[in-house]
Amino acid sequence: MSKFKVQVGDINAGDDKLFLISGPCVIEEESTMMRTAEKIKEVTEKLDIPVIYKSSFQKDNRSSVDYYMGPGMDEGLRILEKIKNEFGFPLLTDIHYPDQAKPAADVVDVLQIPAYLCMQTTLVVEAAKTGKTVNLKHGQFLAPENMAKPTAKIESTGNKNIILTERGYTFGYNDLVIDPRSFYDMGKIGYPVVFDITHAIRKYGIPSSDPSGGARQYLPVLGRAGVAAGVDGIFVETHPCPSDALCDAASQLDMDQLEEFLKPLIELHEVELKYRK
């Protein structure tokens, strides 16, 4: 099936080259962010996989008001801009409110719509109006083909720089399920499809600081399943010490494991391309 290719920095998302979205879940202290960026740069250059650096200045969907939500937009964008200037990465960050779209777009290359908010018309349209690429995360409550509806809201502005990201389905029972059919169905909408592997292993209802709040043992098998199913990119949050991360501690990948995690996925993607053609 043909897809609209989306240019993000020097990445042509949707072509034959697998790409990566990676970084800490939420922006933490500057030294942690820079250390992670340096490692991602080292690994992705060695493996020749293009990367978009991702981290959120605000995580507004934490399960408790007591949990860390990020440094806020001004400080968060300052750190992201420093990373961009030093390492040359294109950047991705979440926005939660329409008035965040324009200032975030002044710094980052991709505006991400959180899964819970993918049907929020004003938010989605304001992000689209910036002209930046919009990464529309698949709502845990939507059938994959119904992602065509928020996609159409972006298209209504004339913006076709769209990426669709799968992150699993929940039925209200504190677990997420990945249905490989969704990669095919979302691909039929006509835009690059990304698989958010690390969010797919979160256990709802359990704080991410609790090791049982994630199921890291499934990361390799889920990653291989998504790549074999033909996704265009993979989304893997990574951190220098996941157990100490201020958000999604139970699901982020240790950055020192990133290289070995990516190697089989890159090899499998090359095999999948042969069958696709």
Tab-separated table of C-alpha atoms in Angstrom:
chain	number	residue	atom	x	y	z
A	1	MET	CA	0.000	0.000	0.000
A	2	SER	CA	1.305	3.472	-0.848
A	3	LYS	CA	1.920	6.008	1.891
A	4	PHE	CA	2.511	9.722	1.949
A	5	LYS	CA	6.158	10.264	2.882
A	6	VAL	CA	6.810	12.805	5.616
A	7	GLN	CA	10.050	14.790	5.833
A	8	VAL	CA	11.308	15.341	9.391
A	9	GLY	CA	14.733	16.942	9.357
A	10	ASP	CA	16.780	14.646	7.132
A	11	ILE	CA	14.436	11.691	7.774
A	12	ASN	CA	12.027	10.678	5.040
A	13	ALA	CA	9.480	8.864	7.200
A	14	GLY	CA	7.613	6.256	5.207
A	15	ASP	CA	10.405	5.328	2.817
A	16	ASP	CA	12.307	2.055	2.969
A	17	LYS	CA	14.515	3.012	5.922
A	18	LEU	CA	13.358	2.169	9.432
A	19	PHE	CA	13.550	5.176	11.758
A	20	LEU	CA	13.642	5.578	15.517
A	21	ILE	CA	11.916	7.909	17.972
A	22	SER	CA	13.760	7.815	21.299
A	23	GLY	CA	14.629	9.725	24.447
A	24	PRO	CA	13.495	9.937	28.083
A	25	CYS	CA	9.751	9.933	28.647
A	26	VAL	CA	9.735	13.339	30.332
A	27	ILE	CA	12.367	16.063	30.465
A	28	GLU	CA	14.443	15.708	33.619
A	29	GLU	CA	17.570	17.557	34.735
A	30	GLU	CA	19.708	18.824	31.883
A	31	SER	CA	22.638	16.483	32.550
A	32	THR	CA	20.381	13.418	32.209
A	33	MET	CA	18.951	14.721	28.960
A	34	MET	CA	22.349	15.486	27.446
A	35	ARG	CA	23.815	12.177	28.552
A	36	THR	CA	20.955	10.300	26.921
A	37	ALA	CA	21.237	12.346	23.733
A	38	GLU	CA	24.951	11.603	23.510
A	39	LYS	CA	24.338	7.847	23.819
A	40	ILE	CA	21.500	7.872	21.281
A	41	LYS	CA	23.752	9.753	18.858
A	42	GLU	CA	26.527	7.193	19.322
A	43	VAL	CA	24.242	4.183	18.833
A	44	THR	CA	22.228	5.486	15.897
A	45	GLU	CA	25.303	6.608	13.978
A	46	LYS	CA	26.913	3.210	14.526
A	47	LEU	CA	23.795	1.354	13.346
A	48	ASP	CA	22.925	3.884	10.632
A	49	ILE	CA	19.351	4.349	11.816
A	50	PRO	CA	17.885	7.869	11.661
A	51	VAL	CA	16.449	9.188	14.915
A	52	ILE	CA	14.016	11.791	16.218
A	53	TYR	CA	14.809	12.777	19.804
A	54	LYS	CA	11.691	12.656	21.994
A	55	SER	CA	10.978	13.993	25.448
A	56	SER	CA	7.980	15.759	26.975
A	57	PHE	CA	8.071	19.090	28.799
A	58	GLN	CA	4.758	18.180	30.423
A	59	LYS	CA	3.050	14.867	31.201
A	60	ASP	CA	-0.453	15.924	32.085
A	61	ASN	CA	-1.941	12.437	32.331
A	62	ARG	CA	-0.090	11.196	35.413
A	63	SER	CA	-2.288	9.099	37.694
A	64	SER	CA	-1.580	11.276	40.753
A	65	VAL	CA	-1.081	15.006	41.295
A	66	ASP	CA	1.917	14.039	43.427
A	67	TYR	CA	3.865	12.592	40.479
A	68	TYR	CA	6.427	14.551	38.470
A	69	MET	CA	4.845	16.221	35.438
A	70	GLY	CA	7.917	17.812	33.864
A	71	PRO	CA	9.725	21.150	34.042
A	72	GLY	CA	7.075	23.094	32.121
A	73	MET	CA	7.096	24.456	28.603
A	74	ASP	CA	9.659	27.257	28.867
A	75	GLU	CA	12.390	25.287	30.618
A	76	GLY	CA	11.607	22.118	28.691
A	77	LEU	CA	11.856	23.803	25.301
A	78	ARG	CA	15.116	25.466	26.367
A	79	ILE	CA	16.673	22.071	27.091
A	80	LEU	CA	15.314	20.544	23.888
A	81	GLU	CA	16.679	23.424	21.829
A	82	LYS	CA	20.107	22.936	23.423
A	83	ILE	CA	20.009	19.238	22.484
A	84	LYS	CA	19.035	20.117	18.918
A	85	ASN	CA	21.860	22.637	18.594
A	86	GLU	CA	24.491	20.295	20.058
A	87	PHE	CA	23.501	16.984	18.446
A	88	GLY	CA	21.541	17.989	15.356
A	89	PHE	CA	18.515	15.843	16.156
A	90	PRO	CA	15.052	16.657	14.892
A	91	LEU	CA	12.853	16.919	17.997
A	92	LEU	CA	9.464	15.607	19.124
A	93	THR	CA	7.456	16.631	22.172
A	94	ASP	CA	3.884	16.263	23.444
A	95	ILE	CA	1.426	19.094	23.631
A	96	HIS	CA	-1.711	18.906	25.761
A	97	TYR	CA	-3.394	22.253	25.153
A	98	PRO	CA	-4.034	24.271	21.991
A	99	ASP	CA	-2.047	27.296	23.198
A	100	GLN	CA	1.082	25.131	23.489
A	101	ALA	CA	1.146	24.344	19.768
A	102	LYS	CA	2.772	27.484	18.396
A	103	PRO	CA	5.546	27.993	20.992
A	104	ALA	CA	6.437	24.297	20.845
A	105	ALA	CA	6.488	24.431	17.038
A	106	ASP	CA	9.047	27.245	17.208
A	107	VAL	CA	11.537	24.715	18.648
A	108	VAL	CA	10.541	21.156	17.739
A	109	ASP	CA	9.977	19.403	14.414
A	110	VAL	CA	7.147	17.092	15.476
A	111	LEU	CA	4.172	17.886	17.712
A	112	GLN	CA	2.839	14.762	19.391
A	113	ILE	CA	-0.818	14.409	20.323
A	114	PRO	CA	-1.119	12.094	23.352
A	115	ALA	CA	-3.260	9.006	22.840
A	116	TYR	CA	-5.925	10.061	25.330
A	117	LEU	CA	-6.322	13.373	23.469
A	118	CYS	CA	-6.324	12.220	19.848
A	119	MET	CA	-10.027	13.102	19.387
A	120	GLN	CA	-9.690	16.627	20.831
A	121	THR	CA	-10.500	18.663	17.726
A	122	THR	CA	-9.171	22.052	18.839
A	123	LEU	CA	-5.865	20.581	20.018
A	124	VAL	CA	-5.343	18.524	16.862
A	125	VAL	CA	-6.274	21.388	14.528
A	126	GLU	CA	-4.047	23.926	16.302
A	127	ALA	CA	-1.115	21.520	16.048
A	128	ALA	CA	-1.829	21.013	12.340
A	129	LYS	CA	-2.038	24.755	11.669
A	130	THR	CA	1.617	25.182	12.661
A	131	GLY	CA	2.599	23.251	9.537
A	132	LYS	CA	4.843	20.984	11.594
A	133	THR	CA	4.615	17.212	11.446
A	134	VAL	CA	1.948	15.890	13.813
A	135	ASN	CA	2.510	12.517	15.458
A	136	LEU	CA	-1.007	11.352	16.232
A	137	LYS	CA	-0.929	8.627	18.851
A	138	HIS	CA	-3.621	5.999	18.551
A	139	GLY	CA	-6.202	6.307	21.309
A	140	GLN	CA	-6.423	3.178	23.443
A	141	PHE	CA	-10.193	3.321	22.944
A	142	LEU	CA	-10.358	3.532	19.124
A	143	ALA	CA	-10.480	0.853	16.453
A	144	PRO	CA	-7.428	1.376	14.212
A	145	GLU	CA	-9.462	2.289	11.136
A	146	ASN	CA	-11.173	5.051	13.139
A	147	MET	CA	-7.854	6.872	13.370
A	148	ALA	CA	-8.852	8.149	9.930
A	149	LYS	CA	-11.173	10.599	11.712
A	150	PRO	CA	-8.586	12.617	13.697
A	151	THR	CA	-6.262	12.276	10.692
A	152	ALA	CA	-8.900	14.025	8.576
A	153	LYS	CA	-8.977	16.887	11.086
A	154	ILE	CA	-5.284	17.491	10.417
A	155	GLU	CA	-5.785	17.200	6.664
A	156	SER	CA	-8.564	19.800	6.847
A	157	THR	CA	-5.906	22.460	7.484
A	158	GLY	CA	-3.936	21.446	4.398
A	159	ASN	CA	-1.232	19.790	6.499
A	160	LYS	CA	-0.347	16.274	5.360
A	161	ASN	CA	2.754	15.927	7.506
A	162	ILE	CA	1.253	13.165	9.637
A	163	ILE	CA	2.634	10.145	11.469
A	164	LEU	CA	0.350	7.599	13.143
A	165	THR	CA	1.642	5.790	16.227
A	166	GLU	CA	0.284	2.571	17.695
A	167	ARG	CA	0.617	2.015	21.454
A	168	GLY	CA	-1.920	-0.681	22.291
A	169	TYR	CA	-5.530	-1.081	23.358
A	170	THR	CA	-6.965	-1.144	26.844
A	171	PHE	CA	-10.353	-2.433	27.875
A	172	GLY	CA	-10.310	-0.891	31.334
A	173	TYR	CA	-8.562	-3.819	32.991
A	174	ASN	CA	-5.136	-2.262	33.553
A	175	ASP	CA	-3.379	-3.934	30.653
A	176	LEU	CA	-2.610	-3.127	27.038
A	177	VAL	CA	-2.968	-5.463	24.085
A	178	ILE	CA	-1.180	-5.113	20.747
A	179	ASP	CA	-3.198	-6.296	17.769
A	180	PRO	CA	-0.910	-6.700	14.701
A	181	ARG	CA	-3.914	-6.062	12.445
A	182	SER	CA	-3.777	-2.437	13.592
A	183	PHE	CA	-0.473	-1.846	11.782
A	184	TYR	CA	-2.123	-2.886	8.527
A	185	ASP	CA	-5.355	-0.972	9.131
A	186	MET	CA	-3.602	2.226	10.179
A	187	GLY	CA	-1.251	1.896	7.210
A	188	LYS	CA	-4.251	1.944	4.894
A	189	ILE	CA	-4.994	5.501	6.078
A	190	GLY	CA	-1.982	6.487	4.003
A	191	TYR	CA	0.678	7.811	6.360
A	192	PRO	CA	3.808	6.396	8.050
A	193	VAL	CA	3.041	4.115	10.988
A	194	VAL	CA	5.180	3.967	14.135
A	195	PHE	CA	5.045	1.367	16.912
A	196	ASP	CA	5.459	2.768	20.422
A	197	ILE	CA	6.931	-0.342	22.027
A	198	THR	CA	7.808	0.948	25.485
A	199	HIS	CA	4.386	2.430	26.223
A	200	ALA	CA	2.769	-0.809	25.089
A	201	ILE	CA	4.215	-2.672	28.079
A	202	ARG	CA	2.892	-0.323	30.782
A	203	LYS	CA	0.524	-1.788	33.373
A	204	TYR	CA	-2.227	0.689	34.061
A	205	GLY	CA	-3.225	1.312	37.648
A	206	ILE	CA	0.282	0.583	38.931
A	207	PRO	CA	2.678	3.517	39.463
A	208	SER	CA	5.498	3.495	36.946
A	209	SER	CA	7.973	3.747	39.847
A	210	ASP	CA	6.877	0.222	40.830
A	211	PRO	CA	8.830	-2.400	38.818
A	212	SER	CA	5.585	-4.347	38.321
A	213	GLY	CA	4.160	-1.298	36.488
A	214	GLY	CA	5.759	-2.534	33.263
A	215	ALA	CA	6.614	-5.792	31.525
A	216	ARG	CA	10.040	-5.254	29.956
A	217	GLN	CA	10.394	-8.963	29.167
A	218	TYR	CA	8.008	-8.416	26.258
A	219	LEU	CA	9.953	-5.575	24.621
A	220	PRO	CA	11.997	-7.763	22.209
A	221	VAL	CA	9.089	-9.932	21.066
A	222	LEU	CA	6.730	-6.981	20.606
A	223	GLY	CA	9.407	-5.041	18.752
A	224	ARG	CA	10.036	-7.925	16.353
A	225	ALA	CA	6.306	-8.415	15.812
A	226	GLY	CA	5.783	-4.773	14.891
A	227	VAL	CA	8.746	-4.579	12.533
A	228	ALA	CA	7.771	-7.867	10.874
A	229	ALA	CA	4.277	-6.452	10.393
A	230	GLY	CA	5.756	-3.591	8.376
A	231	VAL	CA	5.862	-0.491	10.591
A	232	ASP	CA	7.879	2.439	9.281
A	233	GLY	CA	9.361	3.499	12.599
A	234	ILE	CA	9.758	2.400	16.190
A	235	PHE	CA	9.296	4.442	19.355
A	236	VAL	CA	11.483	3.382	22.290
A	237	GLU	CA	11.840	5.556	25.359
A	238	THR	CA	15.285	5.238	26.903
A	239	HIS	CA	17.014	6.523	30.026
A	240	PRO	CA	20.444	6.241	31.714
A	241	CYS	CA	18.867	4.545	34.756
A	242	PRO	CA	15.215	3.636	34.169
A	243	SER	CA	14.556	2.674	37.785
A	244	ASP	CA	15.355	6.279	38.757
A	245	ALA	CA	13.364	7.872	35.919
A	246	LEU	CA	10.775	10.414	37.007
A	247	CYS	CA	8.141	8.986	34.653
A	248	ASP	CA	7.583	5.520	33.135
A	249	ALA	CA	10.401	4.033	35.206
A	250	ALA	CA	8.981	0.536	34.758
A	251	SER	CA	8.894	0.617	30.964
A	252	GLN	CA	11.780	2.704	29.630
A	253	LEU	CA	14.747	0.876	28.123
A	254	ASP	CA	18.188	1.273	29.676
A	255	MET	CA	20.127	3.342	27.142
A	256	ASP	CA	23.079	0.939	27.406
A	257	GLN	CA	20.803	-1.793	26.013
A	258	LEU	CA	19.575	0.275	23.076
A	259	GLU	CA	22.161	-0.917	20.559
A	260	GLU	CA	21.540	-4.630	21.113
A	261	PHE	CA	17.789	-4.030	21.182
A	262	LEU	CA	17.855	-2.306	17.788
A	263	LYS	CA	20.156	-4.691	15.914
A	264	PRO	CA	17.641	-7.531	15.312
A	265	LEU	CA	14.900	-5.029	14.484
A	266	ILE	CA	17.015	-3.423	11.765
A	267	GLU	CA	17.890	-6.857	10.345
A	268	LEU	CA	14.268	-7.965	10.434
A	269	HIS	CA	13.172	-4.775	8.685
A	270	GLU	CA	15.503	-5.586	5.783
A	271	VAL	CA	13.896	-9.026	5.475
A	272	GLU	CA	10.391	-7.543	5.641
A	273	LEU	CA	11.247	-5.090	2.857
A	274	LYS	CA	12.072	-7.965	0.501
A	275	TYR	CA	8.672	-9.530	1.056
A	276	ARG	CA	6.914	-6.156	0.803
A	277	LYS	CA	8.406	-5.621	-2.640
